[in-house]
PDB file of C-alpha atoms in Angstrom:
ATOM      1  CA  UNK T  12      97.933  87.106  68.318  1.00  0.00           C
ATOM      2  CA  UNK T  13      99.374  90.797  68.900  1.00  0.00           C
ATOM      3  CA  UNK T  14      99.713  92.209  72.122  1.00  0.00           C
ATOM      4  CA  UNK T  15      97.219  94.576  72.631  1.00  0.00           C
ATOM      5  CA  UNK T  16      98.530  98.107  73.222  1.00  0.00           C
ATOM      6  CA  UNK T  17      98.278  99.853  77.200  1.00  0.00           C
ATOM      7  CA  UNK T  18      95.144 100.984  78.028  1.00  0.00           C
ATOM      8  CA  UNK T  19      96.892 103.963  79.858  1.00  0.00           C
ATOM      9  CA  UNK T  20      96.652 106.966  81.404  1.00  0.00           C
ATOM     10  CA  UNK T  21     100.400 107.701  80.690  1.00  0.00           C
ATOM     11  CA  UNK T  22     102.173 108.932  83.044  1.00  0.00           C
ATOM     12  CA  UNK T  23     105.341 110.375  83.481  1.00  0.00           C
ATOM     13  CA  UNK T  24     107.739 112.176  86.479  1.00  0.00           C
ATOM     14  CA  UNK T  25     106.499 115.764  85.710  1.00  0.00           C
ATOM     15  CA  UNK T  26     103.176 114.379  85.469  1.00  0.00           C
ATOM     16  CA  UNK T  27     103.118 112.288  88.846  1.00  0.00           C
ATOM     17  CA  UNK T  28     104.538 114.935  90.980  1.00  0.00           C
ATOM     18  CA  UNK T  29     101.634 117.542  89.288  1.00  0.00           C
ATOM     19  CA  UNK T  30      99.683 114.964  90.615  1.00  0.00           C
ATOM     20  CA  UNK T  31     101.028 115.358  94.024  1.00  0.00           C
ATOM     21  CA  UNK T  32     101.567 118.283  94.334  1.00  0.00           C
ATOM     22  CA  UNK T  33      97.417 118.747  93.469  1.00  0.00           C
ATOM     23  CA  UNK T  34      96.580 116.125  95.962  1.00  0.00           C
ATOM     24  CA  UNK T  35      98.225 118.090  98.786  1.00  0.00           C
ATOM     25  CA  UNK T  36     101.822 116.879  98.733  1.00  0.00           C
ATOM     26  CA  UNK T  37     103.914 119.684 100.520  1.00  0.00           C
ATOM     27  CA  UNK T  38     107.343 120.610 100.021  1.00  0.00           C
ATOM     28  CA  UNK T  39     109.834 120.116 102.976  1.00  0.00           C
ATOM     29  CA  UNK T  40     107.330 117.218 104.521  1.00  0.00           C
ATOM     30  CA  UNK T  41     108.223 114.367 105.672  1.00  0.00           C
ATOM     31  CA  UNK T  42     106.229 111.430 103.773  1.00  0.00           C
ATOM     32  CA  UNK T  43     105.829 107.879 104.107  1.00  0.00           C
ATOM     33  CA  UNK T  44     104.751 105.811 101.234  1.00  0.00           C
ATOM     34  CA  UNK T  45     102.983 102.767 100.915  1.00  0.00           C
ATOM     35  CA  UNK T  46     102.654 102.141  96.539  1.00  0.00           C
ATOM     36  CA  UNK T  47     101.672  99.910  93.593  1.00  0.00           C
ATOM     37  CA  UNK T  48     103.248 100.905  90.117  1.00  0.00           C
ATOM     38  CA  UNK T  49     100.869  98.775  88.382  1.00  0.00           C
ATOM     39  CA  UNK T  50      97.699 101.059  89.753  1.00  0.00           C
ATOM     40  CA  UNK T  51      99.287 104.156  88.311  1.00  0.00           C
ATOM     41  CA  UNK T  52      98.957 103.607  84.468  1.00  0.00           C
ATOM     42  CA  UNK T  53     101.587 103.057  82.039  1.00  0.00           C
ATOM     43  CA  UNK T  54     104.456 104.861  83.913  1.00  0.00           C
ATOM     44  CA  UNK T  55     107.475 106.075  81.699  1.00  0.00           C
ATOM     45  CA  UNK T  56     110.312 105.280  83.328  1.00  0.00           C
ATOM     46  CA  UNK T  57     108.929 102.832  86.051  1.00  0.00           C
ATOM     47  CA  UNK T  58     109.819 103.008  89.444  1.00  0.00           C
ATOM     48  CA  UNK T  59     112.437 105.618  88.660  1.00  0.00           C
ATOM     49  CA  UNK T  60     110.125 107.891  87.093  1.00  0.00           C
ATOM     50  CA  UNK T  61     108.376 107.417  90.082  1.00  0.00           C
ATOM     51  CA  UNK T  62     110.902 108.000  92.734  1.00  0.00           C
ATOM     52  CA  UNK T  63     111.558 110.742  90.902  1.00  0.00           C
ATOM     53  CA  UNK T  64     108.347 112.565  90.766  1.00  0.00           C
ATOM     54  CA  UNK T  65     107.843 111.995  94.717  1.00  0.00           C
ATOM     55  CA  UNK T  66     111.237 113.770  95.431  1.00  0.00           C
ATOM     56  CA  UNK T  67     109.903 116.501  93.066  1.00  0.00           C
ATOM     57  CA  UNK T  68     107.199 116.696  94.677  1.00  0.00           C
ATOM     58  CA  UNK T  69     109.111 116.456  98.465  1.00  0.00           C
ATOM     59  CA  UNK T  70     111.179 118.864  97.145  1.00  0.00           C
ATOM     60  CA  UNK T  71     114.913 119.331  98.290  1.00  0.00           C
ATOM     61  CA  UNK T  72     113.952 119.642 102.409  1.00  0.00           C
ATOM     62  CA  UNK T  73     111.616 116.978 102.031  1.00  0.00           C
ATOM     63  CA  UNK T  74     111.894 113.439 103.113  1.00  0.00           C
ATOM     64  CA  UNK T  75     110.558 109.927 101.803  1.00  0.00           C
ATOM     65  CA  UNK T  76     110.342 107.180 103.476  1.00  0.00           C
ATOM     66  CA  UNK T  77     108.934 103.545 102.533  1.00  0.00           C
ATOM     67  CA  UNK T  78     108.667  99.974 104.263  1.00  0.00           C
ATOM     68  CA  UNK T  79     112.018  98.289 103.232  1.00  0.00           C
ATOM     69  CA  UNK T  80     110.638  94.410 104.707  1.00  0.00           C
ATOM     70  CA  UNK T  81     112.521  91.575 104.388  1.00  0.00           C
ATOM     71  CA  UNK T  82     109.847  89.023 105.985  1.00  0.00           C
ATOM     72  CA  UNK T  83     111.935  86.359 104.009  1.00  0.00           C
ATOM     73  CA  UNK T  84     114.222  86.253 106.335  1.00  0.00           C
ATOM     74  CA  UNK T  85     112.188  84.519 109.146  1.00  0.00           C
ATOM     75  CA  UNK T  86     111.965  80.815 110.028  1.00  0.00           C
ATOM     76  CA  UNK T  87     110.765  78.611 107.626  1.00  0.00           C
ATOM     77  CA  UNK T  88     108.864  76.421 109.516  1.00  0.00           C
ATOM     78  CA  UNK T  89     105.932  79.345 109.404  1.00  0.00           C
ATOM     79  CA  UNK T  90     106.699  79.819 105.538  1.00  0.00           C
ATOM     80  CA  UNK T  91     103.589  79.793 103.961  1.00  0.00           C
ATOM     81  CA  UNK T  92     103.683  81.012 100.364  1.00  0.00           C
ATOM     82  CA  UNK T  93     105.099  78.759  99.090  1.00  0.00           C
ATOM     83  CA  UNK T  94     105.702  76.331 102.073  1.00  0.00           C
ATOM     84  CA  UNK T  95     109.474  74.279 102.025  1.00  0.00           C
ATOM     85  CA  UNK T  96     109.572  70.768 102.816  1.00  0.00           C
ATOM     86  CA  UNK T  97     110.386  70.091 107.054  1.00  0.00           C
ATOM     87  CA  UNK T  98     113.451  68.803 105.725  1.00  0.00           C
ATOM     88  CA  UNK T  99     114.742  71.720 104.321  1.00  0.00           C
ATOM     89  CA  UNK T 100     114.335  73.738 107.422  1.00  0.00           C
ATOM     90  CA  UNK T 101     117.694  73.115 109.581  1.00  0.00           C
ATOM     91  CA  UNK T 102     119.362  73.611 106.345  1.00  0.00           C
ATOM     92  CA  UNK T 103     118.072  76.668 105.736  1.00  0.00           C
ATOM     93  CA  UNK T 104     118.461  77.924 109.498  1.00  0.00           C
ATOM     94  CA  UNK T 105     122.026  76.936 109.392  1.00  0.00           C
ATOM     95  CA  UNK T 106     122.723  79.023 105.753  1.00  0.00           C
ATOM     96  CA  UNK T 107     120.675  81.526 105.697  1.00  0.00           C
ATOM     97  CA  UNK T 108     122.530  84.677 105.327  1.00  0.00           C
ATOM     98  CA  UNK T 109     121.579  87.345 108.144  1.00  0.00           C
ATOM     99  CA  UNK T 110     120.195  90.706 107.315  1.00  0.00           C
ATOM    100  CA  UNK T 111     122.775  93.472 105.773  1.00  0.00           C
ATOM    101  CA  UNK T 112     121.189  96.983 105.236  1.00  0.00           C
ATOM    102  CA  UNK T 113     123.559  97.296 101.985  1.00  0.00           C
ATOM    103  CA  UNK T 114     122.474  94.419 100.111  1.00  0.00           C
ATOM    104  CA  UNK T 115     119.633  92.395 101.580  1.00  0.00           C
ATOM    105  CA  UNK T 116     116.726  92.951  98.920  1.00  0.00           C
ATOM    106  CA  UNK T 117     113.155  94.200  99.843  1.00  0.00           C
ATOM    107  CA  UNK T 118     110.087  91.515  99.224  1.00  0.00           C
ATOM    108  CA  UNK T 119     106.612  92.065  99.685  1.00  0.00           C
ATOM    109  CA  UNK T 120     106.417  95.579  99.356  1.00  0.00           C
ATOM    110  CA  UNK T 121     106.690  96.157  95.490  1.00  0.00           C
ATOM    111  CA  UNK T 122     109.309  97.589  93.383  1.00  0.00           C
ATOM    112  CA  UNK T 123     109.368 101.346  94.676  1.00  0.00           C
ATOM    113  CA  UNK T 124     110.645 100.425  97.677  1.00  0.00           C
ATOM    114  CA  UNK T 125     113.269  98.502  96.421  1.00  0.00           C
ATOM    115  CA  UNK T 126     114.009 101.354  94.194  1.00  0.00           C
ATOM    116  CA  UNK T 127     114.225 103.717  97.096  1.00  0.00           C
ATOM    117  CA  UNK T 128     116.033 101.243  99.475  1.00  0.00           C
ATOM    118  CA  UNK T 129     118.992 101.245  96.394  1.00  0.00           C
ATOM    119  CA  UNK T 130     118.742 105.469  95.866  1.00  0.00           C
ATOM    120  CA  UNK T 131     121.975 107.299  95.428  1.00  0.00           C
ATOM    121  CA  UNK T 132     122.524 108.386  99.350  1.00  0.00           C
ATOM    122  CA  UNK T 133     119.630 106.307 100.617  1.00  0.00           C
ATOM    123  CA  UNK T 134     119.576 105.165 104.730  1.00  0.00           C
ATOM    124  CA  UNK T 135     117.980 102.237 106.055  1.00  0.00           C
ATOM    125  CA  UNK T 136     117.221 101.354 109.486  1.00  0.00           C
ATOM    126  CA  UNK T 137     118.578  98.322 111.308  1.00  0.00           C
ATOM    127  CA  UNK T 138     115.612  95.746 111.881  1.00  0.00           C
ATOM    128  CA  UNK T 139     116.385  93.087 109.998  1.00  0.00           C
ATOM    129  CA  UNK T 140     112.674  91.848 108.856  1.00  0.00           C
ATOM    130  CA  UNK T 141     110.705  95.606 109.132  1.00  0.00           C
ATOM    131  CA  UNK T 142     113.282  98.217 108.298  1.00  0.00           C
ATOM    132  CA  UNK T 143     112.211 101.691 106.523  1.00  0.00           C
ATOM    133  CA  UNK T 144     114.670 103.250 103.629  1.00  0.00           C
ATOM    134  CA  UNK T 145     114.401 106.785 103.445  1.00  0.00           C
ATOM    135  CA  UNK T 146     116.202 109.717 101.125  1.00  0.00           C
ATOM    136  CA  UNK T 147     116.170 113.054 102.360  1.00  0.00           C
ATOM    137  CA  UNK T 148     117.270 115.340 105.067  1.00  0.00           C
ATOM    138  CA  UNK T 149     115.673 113.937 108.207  1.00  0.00           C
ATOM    139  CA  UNK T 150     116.494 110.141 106.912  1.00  0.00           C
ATOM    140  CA  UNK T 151     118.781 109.800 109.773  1.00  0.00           C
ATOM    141  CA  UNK T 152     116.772 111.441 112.083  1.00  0.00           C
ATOM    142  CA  UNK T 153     113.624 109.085 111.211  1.00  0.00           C
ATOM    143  CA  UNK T 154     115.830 105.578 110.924  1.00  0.00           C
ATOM    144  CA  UNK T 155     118.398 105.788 113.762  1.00  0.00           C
ATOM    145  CA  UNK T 156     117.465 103.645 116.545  1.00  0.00           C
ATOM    146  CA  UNK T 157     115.346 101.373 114.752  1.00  0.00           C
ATOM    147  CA  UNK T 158     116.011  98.235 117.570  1.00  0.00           C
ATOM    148  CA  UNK T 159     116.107  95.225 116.617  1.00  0.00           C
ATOM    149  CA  UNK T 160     113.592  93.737 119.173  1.00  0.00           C
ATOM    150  CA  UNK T 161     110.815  95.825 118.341  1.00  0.00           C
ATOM    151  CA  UNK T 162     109.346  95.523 114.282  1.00  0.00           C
ATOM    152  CA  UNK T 163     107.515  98.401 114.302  1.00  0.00           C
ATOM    153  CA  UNK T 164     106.543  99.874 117.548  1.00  0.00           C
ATOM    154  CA  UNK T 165     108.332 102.753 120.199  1.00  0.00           C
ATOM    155  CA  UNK T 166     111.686 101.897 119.052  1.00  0.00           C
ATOM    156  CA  UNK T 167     110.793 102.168 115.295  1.00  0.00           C
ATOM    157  CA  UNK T 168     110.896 104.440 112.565  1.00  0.00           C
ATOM    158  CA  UNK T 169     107.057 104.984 112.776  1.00  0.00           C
ATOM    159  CA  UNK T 170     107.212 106.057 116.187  1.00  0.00           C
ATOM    160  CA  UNK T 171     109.487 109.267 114.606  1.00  0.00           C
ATOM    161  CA  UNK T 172     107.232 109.719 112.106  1.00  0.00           C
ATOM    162  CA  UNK T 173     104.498 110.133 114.627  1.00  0.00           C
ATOM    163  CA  UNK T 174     106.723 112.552 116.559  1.00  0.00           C
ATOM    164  CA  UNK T 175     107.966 114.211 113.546  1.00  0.00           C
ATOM    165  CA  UNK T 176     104.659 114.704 111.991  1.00  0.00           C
ATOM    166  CA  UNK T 177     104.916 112.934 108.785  1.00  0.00           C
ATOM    167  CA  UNK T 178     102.227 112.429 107.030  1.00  0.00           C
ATOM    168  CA  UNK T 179     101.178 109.251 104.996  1.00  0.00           C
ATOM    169  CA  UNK T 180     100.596 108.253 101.322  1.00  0.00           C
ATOM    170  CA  UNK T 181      99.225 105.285  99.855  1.00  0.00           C
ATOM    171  CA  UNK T 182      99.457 105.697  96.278  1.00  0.00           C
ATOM    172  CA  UNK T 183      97.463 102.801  94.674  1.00  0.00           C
ATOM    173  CA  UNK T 184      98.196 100.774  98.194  1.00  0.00           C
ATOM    174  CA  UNK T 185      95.122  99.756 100.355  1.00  0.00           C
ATOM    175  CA  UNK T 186      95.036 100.312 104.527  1.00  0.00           C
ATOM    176  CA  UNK T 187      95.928  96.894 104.866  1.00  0.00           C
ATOM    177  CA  UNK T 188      99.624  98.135 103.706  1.00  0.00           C
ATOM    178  CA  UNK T 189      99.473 101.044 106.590  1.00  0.00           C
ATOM    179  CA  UNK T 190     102.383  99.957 108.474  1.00  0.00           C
ATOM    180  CA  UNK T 191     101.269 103.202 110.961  1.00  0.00           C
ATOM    181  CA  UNK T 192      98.032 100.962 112.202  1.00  0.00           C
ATOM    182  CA  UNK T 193     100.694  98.431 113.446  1.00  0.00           C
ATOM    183  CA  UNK T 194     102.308 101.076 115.978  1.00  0.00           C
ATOM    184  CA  UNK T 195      98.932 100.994 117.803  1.00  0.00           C
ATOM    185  CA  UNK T 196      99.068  97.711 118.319  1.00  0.00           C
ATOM    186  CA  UNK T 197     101.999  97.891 120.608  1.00  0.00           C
ATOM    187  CA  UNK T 198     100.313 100.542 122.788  1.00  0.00           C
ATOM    188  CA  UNK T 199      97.397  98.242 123.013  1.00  0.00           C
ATOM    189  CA  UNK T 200      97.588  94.846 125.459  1.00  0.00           C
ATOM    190  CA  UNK T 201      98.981  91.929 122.681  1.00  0.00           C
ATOM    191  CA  UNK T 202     100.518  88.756 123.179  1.00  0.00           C
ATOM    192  CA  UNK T 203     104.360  88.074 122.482  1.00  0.00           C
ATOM    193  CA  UNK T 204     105.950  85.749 119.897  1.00  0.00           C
ATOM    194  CA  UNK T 205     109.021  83.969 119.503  1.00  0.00           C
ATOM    195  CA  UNK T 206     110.620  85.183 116.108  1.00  0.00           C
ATOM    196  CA  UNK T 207     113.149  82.911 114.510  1.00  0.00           C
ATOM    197  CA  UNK T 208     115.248  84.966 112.086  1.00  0.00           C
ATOM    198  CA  UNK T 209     119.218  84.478 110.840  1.00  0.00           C
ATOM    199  CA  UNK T 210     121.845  86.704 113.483  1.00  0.00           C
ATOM    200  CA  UNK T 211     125.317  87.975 112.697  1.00  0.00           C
ATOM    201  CA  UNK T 212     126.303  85.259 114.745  1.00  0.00           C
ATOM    202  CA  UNK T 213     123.900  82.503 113.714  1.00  0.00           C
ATOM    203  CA  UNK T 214     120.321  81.398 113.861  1.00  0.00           C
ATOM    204  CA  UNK T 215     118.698  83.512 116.358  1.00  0.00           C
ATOM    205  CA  UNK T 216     114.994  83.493 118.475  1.00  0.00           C
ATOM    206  CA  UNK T 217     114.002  87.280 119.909  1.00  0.00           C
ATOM    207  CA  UNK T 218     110.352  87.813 121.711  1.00  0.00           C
ATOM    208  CA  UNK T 219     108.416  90.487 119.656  1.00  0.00           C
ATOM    209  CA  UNK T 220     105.141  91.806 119.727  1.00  0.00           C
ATOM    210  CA  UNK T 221     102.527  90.050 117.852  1.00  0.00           C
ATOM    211  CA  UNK T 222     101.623  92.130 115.001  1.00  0.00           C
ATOM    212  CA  UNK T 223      99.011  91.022 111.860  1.00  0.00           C
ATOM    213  CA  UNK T 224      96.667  93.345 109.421  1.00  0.00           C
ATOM    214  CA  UNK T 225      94.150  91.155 109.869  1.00  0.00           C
ATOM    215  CA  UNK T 226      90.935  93.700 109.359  1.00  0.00           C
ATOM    216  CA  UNK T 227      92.693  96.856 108.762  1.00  0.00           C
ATOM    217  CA  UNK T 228      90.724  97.154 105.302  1.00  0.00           C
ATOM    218  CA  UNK T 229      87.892  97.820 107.988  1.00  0.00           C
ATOM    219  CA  UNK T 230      89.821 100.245 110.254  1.00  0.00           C
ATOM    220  CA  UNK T 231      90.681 101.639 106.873  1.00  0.00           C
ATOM    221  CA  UNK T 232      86.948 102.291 106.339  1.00  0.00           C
ATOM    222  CA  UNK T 233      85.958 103.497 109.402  1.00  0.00           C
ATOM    223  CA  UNK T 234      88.779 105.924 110.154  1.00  0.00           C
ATOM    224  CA  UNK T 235      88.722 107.084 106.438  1.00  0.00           C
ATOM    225  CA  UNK T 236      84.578 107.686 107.478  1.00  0.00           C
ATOM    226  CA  UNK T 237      85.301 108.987 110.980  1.00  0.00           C
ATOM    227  CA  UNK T 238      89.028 111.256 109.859  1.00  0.00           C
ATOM    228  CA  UNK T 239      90.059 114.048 107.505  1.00  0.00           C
ATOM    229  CA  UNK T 240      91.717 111.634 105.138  1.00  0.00           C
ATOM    230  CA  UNK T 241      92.541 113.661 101.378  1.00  0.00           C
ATOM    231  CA  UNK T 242      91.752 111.634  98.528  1.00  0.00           C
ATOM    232  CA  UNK T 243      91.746 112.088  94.826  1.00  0.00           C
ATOM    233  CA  UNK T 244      93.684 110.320  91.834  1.00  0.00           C
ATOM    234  CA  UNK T 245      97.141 110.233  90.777  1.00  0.00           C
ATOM    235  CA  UNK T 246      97.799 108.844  87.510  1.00  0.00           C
ATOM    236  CA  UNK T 247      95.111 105.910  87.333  1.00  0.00           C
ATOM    237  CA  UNK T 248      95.787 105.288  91.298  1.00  0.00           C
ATOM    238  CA  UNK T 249      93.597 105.936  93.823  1.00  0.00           C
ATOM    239  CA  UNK T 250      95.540 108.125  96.753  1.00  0.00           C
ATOM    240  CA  UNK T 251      95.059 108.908 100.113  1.00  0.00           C
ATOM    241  CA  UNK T 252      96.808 111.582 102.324  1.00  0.00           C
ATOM    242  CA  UNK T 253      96.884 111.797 106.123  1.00  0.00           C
ATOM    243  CA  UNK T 254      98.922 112.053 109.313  1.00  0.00           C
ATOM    244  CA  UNK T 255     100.683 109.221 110.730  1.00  0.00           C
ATOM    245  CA  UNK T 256      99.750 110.756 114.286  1.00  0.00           C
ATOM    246  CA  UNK T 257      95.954 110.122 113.398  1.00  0.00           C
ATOM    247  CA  UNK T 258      96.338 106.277 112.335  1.00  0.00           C
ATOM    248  CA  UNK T 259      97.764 105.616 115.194  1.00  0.00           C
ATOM    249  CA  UNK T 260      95.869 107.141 117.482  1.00  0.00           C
ATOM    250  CA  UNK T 261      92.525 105.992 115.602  1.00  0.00           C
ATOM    251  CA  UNK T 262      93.896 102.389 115.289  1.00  0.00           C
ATOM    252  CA  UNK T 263      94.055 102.293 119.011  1.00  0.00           C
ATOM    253  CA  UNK T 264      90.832 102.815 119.795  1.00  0.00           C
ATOM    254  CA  UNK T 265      89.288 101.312 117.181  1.00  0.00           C
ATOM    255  CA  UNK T 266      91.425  97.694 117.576  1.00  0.00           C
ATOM    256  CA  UNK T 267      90.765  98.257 121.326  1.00  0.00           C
ATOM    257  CA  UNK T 268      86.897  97.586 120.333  1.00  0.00           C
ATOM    258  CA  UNK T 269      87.156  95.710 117.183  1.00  0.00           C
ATOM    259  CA  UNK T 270      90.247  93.485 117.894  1.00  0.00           C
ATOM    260  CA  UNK T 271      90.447  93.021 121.833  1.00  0.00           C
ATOM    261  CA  UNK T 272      94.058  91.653 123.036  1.00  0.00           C
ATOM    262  CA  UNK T 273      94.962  91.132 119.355  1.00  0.00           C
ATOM    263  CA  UNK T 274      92.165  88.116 118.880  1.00  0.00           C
ATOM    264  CA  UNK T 275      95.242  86.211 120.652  1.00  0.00           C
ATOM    265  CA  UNK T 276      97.082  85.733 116.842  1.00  0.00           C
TER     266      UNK T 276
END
């Protein structure tokens, strides 16, 4: 049986940053970007078309940034999807290679990302399970400093982006990708973890602040009700635009009443 043909809209760079542009995209902003090629339609050129049409769209003085996670390097014993056998885990503790900005790969967080994270003059910051990757002007500026102790609170790119007034853009992603929500967690009271991850000089165990997007499709909701949050389509995906400044300062208050002390996760 054939292969039925794509359903569409198609979509190409000139088209996507039109699309931006219309939706309130600025030139010379800084942007963060949470995505999913698959909601945008049949995209010429994939994630570099893409790419492409959001630095169109940013313009030459404008800056992109995206989530460049590498939760896969973490300790298997809390591996989950898929699970390893309890065999397998001091083996894979003792072999593991530790993170590298230049090579480890993205994983969880789609293929623009990982397109960004490998970008002719691209930066990434130094956390070795929640760095950003960002092209653009103020990349150093956002991803210097990134610690390695803190995932994504004070000492994190998204704490920058708050300062720097960045603004955010899911295109096709849902608030439960809104890596901003999880900076108001740390300025909230939430219990510490012990993180197991591979070091430069071995297995290591760091104390981090407990961090999940359990119910942020709700926050999402309610601060999309309660916030000037633009919305509109581009390509097939839905998009949202807003400041980083007021997800964070929402998501405090609102996982202050909703999500006391972090539900102790």
């Amino acid at each position: 049986m054939p292969t039925p043909p794509p359903t569409g809209p198609l979509v190409t760079r000139a088209t996507l940053a039109d699309g931006l542009a219309g939706l309130g995209v600025k030139p010379g902003e800084t942007l963060l970007v949470h995505s999913s090629l698959s909601s945008l339609g049949w995209v010429c050129g994939a994630a570099v078309a893409v790419v492409q049409g959001l630095l169109d769209a940013l313009g030459q003085k404008g800056t992109l940034v995206v989530p460049a996670q590498s939760a896969d390097l973490s300790d298997p014993a809390v591996w989950g999807n898929p699970p390893v056998p309890e065999e397998w885990w001091e083996p894979i503790r003792a072999t593991m290679p530790a993170y590298d900005p230049r090579v480890t790969p993205t994983r969880g967080v789609g293929v623009i990302p990982e397109t960004v994270r490998t970008w002719p003059g691209a930066l990434r910051s130094a956390h070795p399970q929640t760095s950003f990757a960002a092209v653009g002007p103020r990349a150093a500026e956002v991803l210097d400093g990134h610690a390695t102790d803190c995932r994504l609170g004070e000492h994190s790119p998204l704490a920058r982006l708050e300062a720097l007034h960045a603004r955010v853009l899911l295109l096709g992603a849902g608030y439960d990708a809104c890596t901003s929500f999880h900076l108001a967690e740390y300025r909230i009271p939430a219990p510490l973890v012990k993180v197991g991850r591979p070091g430069p000089m071995g297995w290591e165990t760091v104390t981090e602040v407990s961090i999940s997007s359990e119910r942020f499709d709700e926050l999402g909701h309610d601060f999309e009700r309660d916030r000037p949050v633009v919305r509109g389509k581009v390509g097939a995906a839905d998009a949202r635009l807003f400041p980083v400044a007021d997800a964070v300062a929402y998501a405090r208050r609102w996982l202050e009443i909703h999500r006391p002390s972090a539900e102790e996760i």
